[in-house]
PDB file of C-alpha atoms in Angstrom:
ATOM      1  CA  UNK H   1     262.775 183.147 -35.431  1.00 79.00           C
ATOM      2  CA  UNK H   2     259.780 183.905 -37.655  1.00 91.00           C
ATOM      3  CA  UNK H   3     256.439 185.214 -36.427  1.00 95.00           C
ATOM      4  CA  UNK H   4     254.525 181.950 -36.671  1.00 95.00           C
ATOM      5  CA  UNK H   5     257.139 179.975 -34.775  1.00 96.00           C
ATOM      6  CA  UNK H   6     257.321 182.679 -32.123  1.00 96.00           C
ATOM      7  CA  UNK H   7     253.557 182.749 -31.575  1.00 96.00           C
ATOM      8  CA  UNK H   8     253.497 178.937 -31.310  1.00 96.00           C
ATOM      9  CA  UNK H   9     256.165 179.067 -28.596  1.00 97.00           C
ATOM     10  CA  UNK H  10     254.319 181.769 -26.698  1.00 97.00           C
ATOM     11  CA  UNK H  11     251.102 179.764 -27.048  1.00 97.00           C
ATOM     12  CA  UNK H  12     252.729 176.617 -25.674  1.00 97.00           C
ATOM     13  CA  UNK H  13     254.094 178.599 -22.718  1.00 97.00           C
ATOM     14  CA  UNK H  14     250.597 179.931 -21.998  1.00 98.00           C
ATOM     15  CA  UNK H  15     249.048 176.460 -22.175  1.00 98.00           C
ATOM     16  CA  UNK H  16     251.594 175.262 -19.621  1.00 98.00           C
ATOM     17  CA  UNK H  17     251.085 178.384 -17.504  1.00 98.00           C
ATOM     18  CA  UNK H  18     247.308 178.175 -17.359  1.00 97.00           C
ATOM     19  CA  UNK H  19     247.533 174.425 -16.923  1.00 97.00           C
ATOM     20  CA  UNK H  20     249.683 174.957 -13.836  1.00 97.00           C
ATOM     21  CA  UNK H  21     247.341 177.629 -12.495  1.00 97.00           C
ATOM     22  CA  UNK H  22     244.301 175.487 -13.220  1.00 95.00           C
ATOM     23  CA  UNK H  23     245.903 172.524 -11.479  1.00 96.00           C
ATOM     24  CA  UNK H  24     246.286 174.623  -8.352  1.00 94.00           C
ATOM     25  CA  UNK H  25     242.608 175.596  -8.442  1.00 93.00           C
ATOM     26  CA  UNK H  26     241.510 172.009  -9.068  1.00 91.00           C
ATOM     27  CA  UNK H  27     243.798 170.011  -6.786  1.00 92.00           C
ATOM     28  CA  UNK H  28     245.839 172.423  -4.703  1.00 89.00           C
ATOM     29  CA  UNK H  29     245.243 172.955  -0.963  1.00 89.00           C
ATOM     30  CA  UNK H  30     242.267 175.219  -0.379  1.00 79.00           C
ATOM     31  CA  UNK H  31     242.804 178.495   1.432  1.00 88.00           C
ATOM     32  CA  UNK H  32     239.129 178.983   2.388  1.00 87.00           C
ATOM     33  CA  UNK H  33     239.137 182.010   0.058  1.00 93.00           C
ATOM     34  CA  UNK H  34     238.425 181.587  -3.644  1.00 94.00           C
ATOM     35  CA  UNK H  35     239.767 185.089  -4.205  1.00 95.00           C
ATOM     36  CA  UNK H  36     243.122 184.095  -2.700  1.00 95.00           C
ATOM     37  CA  UNK H  37     243.076 180.797  -4.602  1.00 95.00           C
ATOM     38  CA  UNK H  38     242.629 182.753  -7.816  1.00 96.00           C
ATOM     39  CA  UNK H  39     245.511 185.051  -6.957  1.00 97.00           C
ATOM     40  CA  UNK H  40     247.843 182.137  -6.200  1.00 97.00           C
ATOM     41  CA  UNK H  41     246.872 180.407  -9.461  1.00 97.00           C
ATOM     42  CA  UNK H  42     247.482 183.681 -11.323  1.00 98.00           C
ATOM     43  CA  UNK H  43     250.940 184.063  -9.769  1.00 98.00           C
ATOM     44  CA  UNK H  44     251.819 180.422 -10.545  1.00 98.00           C
ATOM     45  CA  UNK H  45     250.870 180.955 -14.198  1.00 98.00           C
ATOM     46  CA  UNK H  46     252.914 184.165 -14.253  1.00 98.00           C
ATOM     47  CA  UNK H  47     255.964 182.320 -12.919  1.00 98.00           C
ATOM     48  CA  UNK H  48     255.702 179.795 -15.759  1.00 98.00           C
ATOM     49  CA  UNK H  49     255.589 182.634 -18.305  1.00 98.00           C
ATOM     50  CA  UNK H  50     258.534 184.267 -16.525  1.00 98.00           C
ATOM     51  CA  UNK H  51     260.525 181.043 -16.853  1.00 98.00           C
ATOM     52  CA  UNK H  52     259.818 180.983 -20.589  1.00 97.00           C
ATOM     53  CA  UNK H  53     260.881 184.622 -20.819  1.00 97.00           C
ATOM     54  CA  UNK H  54     264.209 183.806 -19.218  1.00 97.00           C
ATOM     55  CA  UNK H  55     264.776 180.739 -21.412  1.00 97.00           C
ATOM     56  CA  UNK H  56     264.219 182.757 -24.582  1.00 96.00           C
ATOM     57  CA  UNK H  57     265.804 185.929 -23.151  1.00 96.00           C
ATOM     58  CA  UNK H  58     262.749 187.943 -24.141  1.00 96.00           C
ATOM     59  CA  UNK H  59     260.290 189.405 -21.625  1.00 97.00           C
ATOM     60  CA  UNK H  60     257.762 190.100 -24.387  1.00 96.00           C
ATOM     61  CA  UNK H  61     256.668 186.517 -23.727  1.00 96.00           C
ATOM     62  CA  UNK H  62     254.459 188.156 -21.097  1.00 97.00           C
ATOM     63  CA  UNK H  63     252.768 190.774 -23.307  1.00 97.00           C
ATOM     64  CA  UNK H  64     249.631 188.826 -24.285  1.00 97.00           C
ATOM     65  CA  UNK H  65     249.115 187.534 -20.732  1.00 97.00           C
ATOM     66  CA  UNK H  66     247.462 190.875 -19.907  1.00 95.00           C
ATOM     67  CA  UNK H  67     244.528 190.143 -22.217  1.00 97.00           C
ATOM     68  CA  UNK H  68     244.329 186.335 -22.121  1.00 97.00           C
ATOM     69  CA  UNK H  69     244.079 185.934 -18.345  1.00 97.00           C
ATOM     70  CA  UNK H  70     240.895 187.921 -17.443  1.00 98.00           C
ATOM     71  CA  UNK H  71     238.248 185.838 -19.262  1.00 98.00           C
ATOM     72  CA  UNK H  72     239.871 182.594 -18.080  1.00 97.00           C
ATOM     73  CA  UNK H  73     240.012 183.820 -14.485  1.00 97.00           C
ATOM     74  CA  UNK H  74     236.367 184.875 -14.570  1.00 97.00           C
ATOM     75  CA  UNK H  75     235.296 181.511 -15.974  1.00 96.00           C
ATOM     76  CA  UNK H  76     237.367 179.657 -13.343  1.00 95.00           C
ATOM     77  CA  UNK H  77     235.715 181.653 -10.548  1.00 95.00           C
ATOM     78  CA  UNK H  78     232.290 181.161 -12.104  1.00 95.00           C
ATOM     79  CA  UNK H  79     232.723 177.378 -12.295  1.00 93.00           C
ATOM     80  CA  UNK H  80     233.889 177.206  -8.696  1.00 91.00           C
ATOM     81  CA  UNK H  81     231.058 179.395  -7.384  1.00 91.00           C
ATOM     82  CA  UNK H  82     228.369 177.932  -9.636  1.00 81.00           C
ATOM     83  CA  UNK H  83     226.475 181.220  -9.486  1.00 78.00           C
ATOM     84  CA  UNK H  84     226.283 184.284 -11.654  1.00 77.00           C
ATOM     85  CA  UNK H  85     223.102 185.420 -13.363  1.00 89.00           C
ATOM     86  CA  UNK H  86     222.376 187.919 -16.126  1.00 93.00           C
ATOM     87  CA  UNK H  87     224.909 190.483 -14.910  1.00 96.00           C
ATOM     88  CA  UNK H  88     227.714 187.917 -15.019  1.00 96.00           C
ATOM     89  CA  UNK H  89     226.886 187.082 -18.642  1.00 96.00           C
ATOM     90  CA  UNK H  90     226.946 190.775 -19.503  1.00 97.00           C
ATOM     91  CA  UNK H  91     230.319 191.227 -17.805  1.00 98.00           C
ATOM     92  CA  UNK H  92     231.764 188.152 -19.510  1.00 98.00           C
ATOM     93  CA  UNK H  93     230.586 189.459 -22.876  1.00 98.00           C
ATOM     94  CA  UNK H  94     232.365 192.793 -22.356  1.00 98.00           C
ATOM     95  CA  UNK H  95     235.546 191.072 -21.142  1.00 98.00           C
ATOM     96  CA  UNK H  96     235.632 188.626 -24.069  1.00 98.00           C
ATOM     97  CA  UNK H  97     235.054 191.487 -26.529  1.00 98.00           C
ATOM     98  CA  UNK H  98     237.982 193.365 -24.974  1.00 98.00           C
ATOM     99  CA  UNK H  99     240.218 190.275 -24.774  1.00 98.00           C
ATOM    100  CA  UNK H 100     239.655 189.234 -28.389  1.00 98.00           C
ATOM    101  CA  UNK H 101     240.369 192.768 -29.603  1.00 97.00           C
ATOM    102  CA  UNK H 102     243.523 193.234 -27.522  1.00 97.00           C
ATOM    103  CA  UNK H 103     244.917 189.750 -28.126  1.00 97.00           C
ATOM    104  CA  UNK H 104     244.208 190.110 -31.837  1.00 97.00           C
ATOM    105  CA  UNK H 105     246.075 193.397 -31.826  1.00 96.00           C
ATOM    106  CA  UNK H 106     249.045 191.659 -30.182  1.00 96.00           C
ATOM    107  CA  UNK H 107     249.014 188.880 -32.790  1.00 96.00           C
ATOM    108  CA  UNK H 108     248.885 191.441 -35.600  1.00 95.00           C
ATOM    109  CA  UNK H 109     251.627 193.691 -34.234  1.00 95.00           C
ATOM    110  CA  UNK H 110     253.985 191.062 -32.751  1.00 95.00           C
ATOM    111  CA  UNK H 111     256.886 190.606 -35.211  1.00 95.00           C
ATOM    112  CA  UNK H 112     258.403 187.594 -33.453  1.00 95.00           C
ATOM    113  CA  UNK H 113     260.754 186.725 -30.623  1.00 94.00           C
ATOM    114  CA  UNK H 114     263.611 188.564 -32.297  1.00 93.00           C
ATOM    115  CA  UNK H 115     261.783 191.692 -31.067  1.00 94.00           C
ATOM    116  CA  UNK H 116     261.317 192.808 -27.457  1.00 96.00           C
ATOM    117  CA  UNK H 117     259.364 195.746 -26.050  1.00 94.00           C
ATOM    118  CA  UNK H 118     261.859 198.623 -25.775  1.00 94.00           C
ATOM    119  CA  UNK H 119     260.961 199.272 -22.133  1.00 94.00           C
ATOM    120  CA  UNK H 120     262.049 195.854 -20.872  1.00 96.00           C
ATOM    121  CA  UNK H 121     265.807 196.124 -21.575  1.00 95.00           C
ATOM    122  CA  UNK H 122     265.672 199.601 -20.009  1.00 93.00           C
ATOM    123  CA  UNK H 123     264.107 198.254 -16.804  1.00 94.00           C
ATOM    124  CA  UNK H 124     266.632 195.416 -16.565  1.00 96.00           C
ATOM    125  CA  UNK H 125     269.581 197.702 -17.304  1.00 95.00           C
ATOM    126  CA  UNK H 126     268.563 200.147 -14.591  1.00 93.00           C
ATOM    127  CA  UNK H 127     268.453 197.278 -12.073  1.00 95.00           C
ATOM    128  CA  UNK H 128     272.071 196.262 -12.724  1.00 94.00           C
ATOM    129  CA  UNK H 129     272.943 193.012 -10.964  1.00 93.00           C
ATOM    130  CA  UNK H 130     269.341 192.698  -9.810  1.00 97.00           C
ATOM    131  CA  UNK H 131     268.066 192.538 -13.405  1.00 97.00           C
ATOM    132  CA  UNK H 132     266.455 189.120 -12.922  1.00 97.00           C
ATOM    133  CA  UNK H 133     264.525 190.417  -9.911  1.00 97.00           C
ATOM    134  CA  UNK H 134     263.472 193.505 -11.861  1.00 97.00           C
ATOM    135  CA  UNK H 135     262.345 191.257 -14.690  1.00 97.00           C
ATOM    136  CA  UNK H 136     260.296 189.079 -12.337  1.00 97.00           C
ATOM    137  CA  UNK H 137     258.760 191.834 -10.231  1.00 97.00           C
ATOM    138  CA  UNK H 138     258.608 194.846 -12.531  1.00 96.00           C
ATOM    139  CA  UNK H 139     257.794 193.220 -15.868  1.00 96.00           C
ATOM    140  CA  UNK H 140     255.849 190.113 -14.815  1.00 97.00           C
ATOM    141  CA  UNK H 141     254.423 190.191 -11.282  1.00 97.00           C
ATOM    142  CA  UNK H 142     253.499 193.879 -11.081  1.00 96.00           C
ATOM    143  CA  UNK H 143     251.200 193.871 -14.135  1.00 96.00           C
ATOM    144  CA  UNK H 144     249.749 190.547 -12.983  1.00 97.00           C
ATOM    145  CA  UNK H 145     248.780 192.162  -9.682  1.00 97.00           C
ATOM    146  CA  UNK H 146     247.438 195.197 -11.554  1.00 97.00           C
ATOM    147  CA  UNK H 147     245.165 193.053 -13.695  1.00 97.00           C
ATOM    148  CA  UNK H 148     244.092 190.966 -10.706  1.00 98.00           C
ATOM    149  CA  UNK H 149     243.079 194.160  -8.905  1.00 97.00           C
ATOM    150  CA  UNK H 150     241.149 195.123 -12.017  1.00 97.00           C
ATOM    151  CA  UNK H 151     239.285 191.810 -11.759  1.00 98.00           C
ATOM    152  CA  UNK H 152     238.080 192.406  -8.179  1.00 97.00           C
ATOM    153  CA  UNK H 153     234.741 193.842  -9.362  1.00 97.00           C
ATOM    154  CA  UNK H 154     234.215 190.681 -11.443  1.00 97.00           C
ATOM    155  CA  UNK H 155     234.563 188.649  -8.248  1.00 97.00           C
ATOM    156  CA  UNK H 156     232.010 190.973  -6.646  1.00 96.00           C
ATOM    157  CA  UNK H 157     229.602 190.349  -9.538  1.00 96.00           C
ATOM    158  CA  UNK H 158     229.946 186.574  -9.114  1.00 96.00           C
ATOM    159  CA  UNK H 159     229.532 186.625  -5.327  1.00 94.00           C
ATOM    160  CA  UNK H 160     226.751 189.239  -5.029  1.00 94.00           C
ATOM    161  CA  UNK H 161     223.895 187.948  -7.149  1.00 91.00           C
ATOM    162  CA  UNK H 162     220.872 189.280  -5.250  1.00 91.00           C
ATOM    163  CA  UNK H 163     220.539 192.514  -7.234  1.00 91.00           C
ATOM    164  CA  UNK H 164     218.968 192.497 -10.680  1.00 91.00           C
ATOM    165  CA  UNK H 165     220.177 194.316 -13.775  1.00 95.00           C
ATOM    166  CA  UNK H 166     219.830 198.083 -13.394  1.00 95.00           C
ATOM    167  CA  UNK H 167     220.707 201.326 -15.117  1.00 97.00           C
ATOM    168  CA  UNK H 168     224.297 201.250 -13.842  1.00 97.00           C
ATOM    169  CA  UNK H 169     224.865 197.912 -15.559  1.00 97.00           C
ATOM    170  CA  UNK H 170     223.716 199.425 -18.853  1.00 97.00           C
ATOM    171  CA  UNK H 171     226.077 202.355 -18.348  1.00 98.00           C
ATOM    172  CA  UNK H 172     228.923 199.968 -17.527  1.00 98.00           C
ATOM    173  CA  UNK H 173     228.273 197.892 -20.660  1.00 98.00           C
ATOM    174  CA  UNK H 174     228.147 200.972 -22.888  1.00 98.00           C
ATOM    175  CA  UNK H 175     231.347 202.332 -21.322  1.00 98.00           C
ATOM    176  CA  UNK H 176     233.130 198.984 -21.724  1.00 98.00           C
ATOM    177  CA  UNK H 177     232.091 198.428 -25.327  1.00 98.00           C
ATOM    178  CA  UNK H 178     232.854 202.050 -26.160  1.00 98.00           C
ATOM    179  CA  UNK H 179     236.312 201.677 -24.626  1.00 98.00           C
ATOM    180  CA  UNK H 180     237.104 198.675 -26.817  1.00 98.00           C
ATOM    181  CA  UNK H 181     235.873 200.450 -29.947  1.00 98.00           C
ATOM    182  CA  UNK H 182     237.957 203.500 -29.045  1.00 98.00           C
ATOM    183  CA  UNK H 183     241.096 201.380 -28.571  1.00 98.00           C
ATOM    184  CA  UNK H 184     240.507 199.565 -31.841  1.00 98.00           C
ATOM    185  CA  UNK H 185     240.032 202.835 -33.717  1.00 98.00           C
ATOM    186  CA  UNK H 186     243.104 204.429 -32.136  1.00 97.00           C
ATOM    187  CA  UNK H 187     245.304 201.440 -32.976  1.00 97.00           C
ATOM    188  CA  UNK H 188     243.991 201.276 -36.554  1.00 97.00           C
ATOM    189  CA  UNK H 189     244.698 204.977 -37.050  1.00 97.00           C
ATOM    190  CA  UNK H 190     248.193 204.555 -35.651  1.00 96.00           C
ATOM    191  CA  UNK H 191     248.991 201.613 -37.943  1.00 95.00           C
ATOM    192  CA  UNK H 192     247.869 203.596 -40.988  1.00 95.00           C
ATOM    193  CA  UNK H 193     249.902 206.608 -39.871  1.00 95.00           C
ATOM    194  CA  UNK H 194     253.073 204.561 -39.296  1.00 92.00           C
ATOM    195  CA  UNK H 195     252.758 203.046 -42.758  1.00 92.00           C
ATOM    196  CA  UNK H 196     252.875 206.466 -44.454  1.00 90.00           C
ATOM    197  CA  UNK H 197     254.584 208.895 -42.064  1.00 89.00           C
ATOM    198  CA  UNK H 198     257.617 210.902 -42.992  1.00 87.00           C
ATOM    199  CA  UNK H 199     260.816 210.585 -40.902  1.00 86.00           C
ATOM    200  CA  UNK H 200     260.405 212.243 -37.515  1.00 85.00           C
ATOM    201  CA  UNK H 201     256.701 212.985 -37.973  1.00 91.00           C
ATOM    202  CA  UNK H 202     254.594 212.832 -34.783  1.00 93.00           C
ATOM    203  CA  UNK H 203     251.067 211.424 -34.755  1.00 94.00           C
ATOM    204  CA  UNK H 204     248.357 214.079 -34.284  1.00 93.00           C
ATOM    205  CA  UNK H 205     245.546 212.808 -36.507  1.00 94.00           C
ATOM    206  CA  UNK H 206     242.112 211.340 -35.828  1.00 96.00           C
ATOM    207  CA  UNK H 207     241.615 210.390 -32.183  1.00 97.00           C
ATOM    208  CA  UNK H 208     245.270 211.258 -31.632  1.00 97.00           C
ATOM    209  CA  UNK H 209     244.445 214.917 -32.285  1.00 96.00           C
ATOM    210  CA  UNK H 210     242.118 214.872 -29.259  1.00 97.00           C
ATOM    211  CA  UNK H 211     244.306 212.835 -26.911  1.00 97.00           C
ATOM    212  CA  UNK H 212     248.021 212.052 -27.010  1.00 97.00           C
ATOM    213  CA  UNK H 213     247.246 208.593 -25.613  1.00 97.00           C
ATOM    214  CA  UNK H 214     243.724 207.534 -26.642  1.00 97.00           C
ATOM    215  CA  UNK H 215     244.711 203.863 -26.398  1.00 97.00           C
ATOM    216  CA  UNK H 216     245.656 204.245 -22.737  1.00 98.00           C
ATOM    217  CA  UNK H 217     242.472 206.216 -22.087  1.00 98.00           C
ATOM    218  CA  UNK H 218     240.456 203.423 -23.689  1.00 98.00           C
ATOM    219  CA  UNK H 219     242.251 200.797 -21.590  1.00 98.00           C
ATOM    220  CA  UNK H 220     241.581 202.715 -18.371  1.00 98.00           C
ATOM    221  CA  UNK H 221     237.936 203.168 -19.370  1.00 98.00           C
ATOM    222  CA  UNK H 222     237.524 199.422 -19.894  1.00 98.00           C
ATOM    223  CA  UNK H 223     238.707 198.688 -16.352  1.00 98.00           C
ATOM    224  CA  UNK H 224     236.476 201.492 -15.091  1.00 98.00           C
ATOM    225  CA  UNK H 225     233.521 199.737 -16.726  1.00 98.00           C
ATOM    226  CA  UNK H 226     234.296 196.591 -14.707  1.00 98.00           C
ATOM    227  CA  UNK H 227     234.369 198.743 -11.585  1.00 97.00           C
ATOM    228  CA  UNK H 228     230.924 200.080 -12.458  1.00 98.00           C
ATOM    229  CA  UNK H 229     229.621 196.519 -12.848  1.00 98.00           C
ATOM    230  CA  UNK H 230     231.049 195.712  -9.428  1.00 97.00           C
ATOM    231  CA  UNK H 231     229.403 198.807  -7.981  1.00 96.00           C
ATOM    232  CA  UNK H 232     226.063 197.764  -9.474  1.00 96.00           C
ATOM    233  CA  UNK H 233     226.366 194.305  -7.911  1.00 96.00           C
ATOM    234  CA  UNK H 234     227.679 195.416  -4.512  1.00 95.00           C
ATOM    235  CA  UNK H 235     227.089 199.143  -3.831  1.00 94.00           C
ATOM    236  CA  UNK H 236     228.545 198.826  -0.327  1.00 91.00           C
ATOM    237  CA  UNK H 237     231.855 197.602  -1.793  1.00 88.00           C
ATOM    238  CA  UNK H 238     232.568 200.811  -3.711  1.00 84.00           C
ATOM    239  CA  UNK H 239     235.876 201.311  -1.884  1.00 86.00           C
ATOM    240  CA  UNK H 240     237.479 198.159  -3.310  1.00 92.00           C
ATOM    241  CA  UNK H 241     235.718 197.419  -6.612  1.00 95.00           C
ATOM    242  CA  UNK H 242     237.238 200.583  -8.099  1.00 94.00           C
ATOM    243  CA  UNK H 243     240.777 199.933  -6.829  1.00 94.00           C
ATOM    244  CA  UNK H 244     241.811 198.233 -10.067  1.00 95.00           C
ATOM    245  CA  UNK H 245     240.678 201.116 -12.274  1.00 96.00           C
ATOM    246  CA  UNK H 246     242.391 203.630 -10.005  1.00 96.00           C
ATOM    247  CA  UNK H 247     245.576 201.547 -10.102  1.00 95.00           C
ATOM    248  CA  UNK H 248     245.457 201.478 -13.909  1.00 97.00           C
ATOM    249  CA  UNK H 249     245.024 205.248 -13.987  1.00 97.00           C
ATOM    250  CA  UNK H 250     247.997 205.724 -11.663  1.00 96.00           C
ATOM    251  CA  UNK H 251     250.168 203.374 -13.736  1.00 95.00           C
ATOM    252  CA  UNK H 252     249.354 205.113 -17.012  1.00 96.00           C
ATOM    253  CA  UNK H 253     249.821 208.610 -15.608  1.00 96.00           C
ATOM    254  CA  UNK H 254     252.838 207.877 -13.442  1.00 95.00           C
ATOM    255  CA  UNK H 255     254.820 205.404 -15.568  1.00 93.00           C
ATOM    256  CA  UNK H 256     253.549 204.435 -19.020  1.00 94.00           C
ATOM    257  CA  UNK H 257     252.775 207.908 -20.386  1.00 96.00           C
ATOM    258  CA  UNK H 258     255.935 209.618 -19.083  1.00 96.00           C
ATOM    259  CA  UNK H 259     258.108 206.858 -20.600  1.00 94.00           C
ATOM    260  CA  UNK H 260     256.317 207.043 -23.940  1.00 94.00           C
ATOM    261  CA  UNK H 261     256.466 210.832 -24.074  1.00 95.00           C
ATOM    262  CA  UNK H 262     260.163 210.971 -23.208  1.00 94.00           C
ATOM    263  CA  UNK H 263     260.930 208.469 -25.949  1.00 93.00           C
ATOM    264  CA  UNK H 264     258.807 210.361 -28.453  1.00 93.00           C
ATOM    265  CA  UNK H 265     260.594 213.628 -27.660  1.00 94.00           C
ATOM    266  CA  UNK H 266     263.980 211.957 -28.118  1.00 92.00           C
ATOM    267  CA  UNK H 267     263.028 210.369 -31.443  1.00 91.00           C
ATOM    268  CA  UNK H 268     260.721 213.071 -32.831  1.00 90.00           C
ATOM    269  CA  UNK H 269     261.517 216.643 -31.685  1.00 87.00           C
ATOM    270  CA  UNK H 270     258.324 217.976 -33.284  1.00 90.00           C
ATOM    271  CA  UNK H 271     256.392 215.967 -30.706  1.00 94.00           C
ATOM    272  CA  UNK H 272     256.718 218.996 -28.426  1.00 94.00           C
ATOM    273  CA  UNK H 273     254.215 220.764 -30.691  1.00 94.00           C
ATOM    274  CA  UNK H 274     251.797 217.896 -30.123  1.00 95.00           C
ATOM    275  CA  UNK H 275     252.275 218.245 -26.364  1.00 95.00           C
ATOM    276  CA  UNK H 276     251.577 221.972 -26.583  1.00 95.00           C
ATOM    277  CA  UNK H 277     248.335 221.440 -28.487  1.00 95.00           C
ATOM    278  CA  UNK H 278     246.835 217.994 -27.804  1.00 97.00           C
ATOM    279  CA  UNK H 279     245.405 217.007 -24.382  1.00 96.00           C
ATOM    280  CA  UNK H 280     247.441 214.393 -22.515  1.00 96.00           C
ATOM    281  CA  UNK H 281     244.820 211.761 -21.652  1.00 97.00           C
ATOM    282  CA  UNK H 282     241.072 212.487 -21.703  1.00 97.00           C
ATOM    283  CA  UNK H 283     239.992 213.165 -25.314  1.00 96.00           C
ATOM    284  CA  UNK H 284     238.789 216.700 -25.958  1.00 95.00           C
ATOM    285  CA  UNK H 285     239.255 219.346 -28.665  1.00 94.00           C
ATOM    286  CA  UNK H 286     242.913 220.377 -29.141  1.00 92.00           C
ATOM    287  CA  UNK H 287     244.144 223.653 -27.717  1.00 87.00           C
ATOM    288  CA  UNK H 288     244.944 226.592 -29.945  1.00 81.00           C
ATOM    289  CA  UNK H 289     248.638 227.496 -29.790  1.00 68.00           C
ATOM    290  CA  UNK H 290     249.849 231.033 -30.416  1.00 62.00           C
ATOM    291  CA  UNK H 291     251.425 231.080 -33.879  1.00 49.00           C
ATOM    292  CA  UNK H 292     254.428 233.129 -32.757  1.00 44.00           C
ATOM    293  CA  UNK H 293     255.146 230.647 -29.956  1.00 44.00           C
ATOM    294  CA  UNK H 294     254.791 227.750 -32.390  1.00 47.00           C
ATOM    295  CA  UNK H 295     257.174 229.335 -34.882  1.00 46.00           C
ATOM    296  CA  UNK H 296     259.661 230.082 -32.087  1.00 44.00           C
ATOM    297  CA  UNK H 297     259.582 226.430 -31.010  1.00 43.00           C
ATOM    298  CA  UNK H 298     260.097 225.355 -34.610  1.00 42.00           C
TER     299      UNK H 298
END
């Protein structure tokens, strides 16, 4: 299946998914908690995408959901609450900027439904007979819950409107916009590198010479910026508005990065030199490696 046809099918699945979630919010039984209503609608939409993934035998149907859902969820909450203010507009601007960039990156990089993220078959294979459950929970529902947790500070912004714009909001906006620019730059550098690299060569140029995973750092920083907005709106709620960012950090450090690094070592042995020299996550100047040690490794 070609790229255009694949994207159309994914788009149709998302229209159905968000239609189902929106129907719940509009006509479903109320739970007396808009936060819970939003979560249920999110899960319903995820289940529709999961069904499409199973029909086409490709869990990459879910990949763009990560970036498409947040602005729609914020708008749905905003319409229901009918309150927001200047801070809400600032938050929505940062989220839309991030969503357009990340979704655009998916459209650019997605080759079509003949391709599936390499991690998904691995997760299903490890689950054995429970592969369908692993697909549902590990590949679809878990990241949905992660993103929903990341959206908690947005709910705080929409429900705590008594505080005006302050210095922390400016910091949050700068951090969020900077995170998106960093991710865009890192991805652009990686695409250019892949187009011209020699067999087995490991990326250690540009931002990737200061961090082995600048894209993950940028993604974490974006969710941290939402947490800062939530903190500005509801200082007393610090213990839960930052849960999403902390969850993202734990996921990147405990799962995503180890899987990526193991794969890189298996495919590109010289990646060990990058590990020895380039910081793992937070960008900073690369370490100097003793030449004798480097030659011994080589």
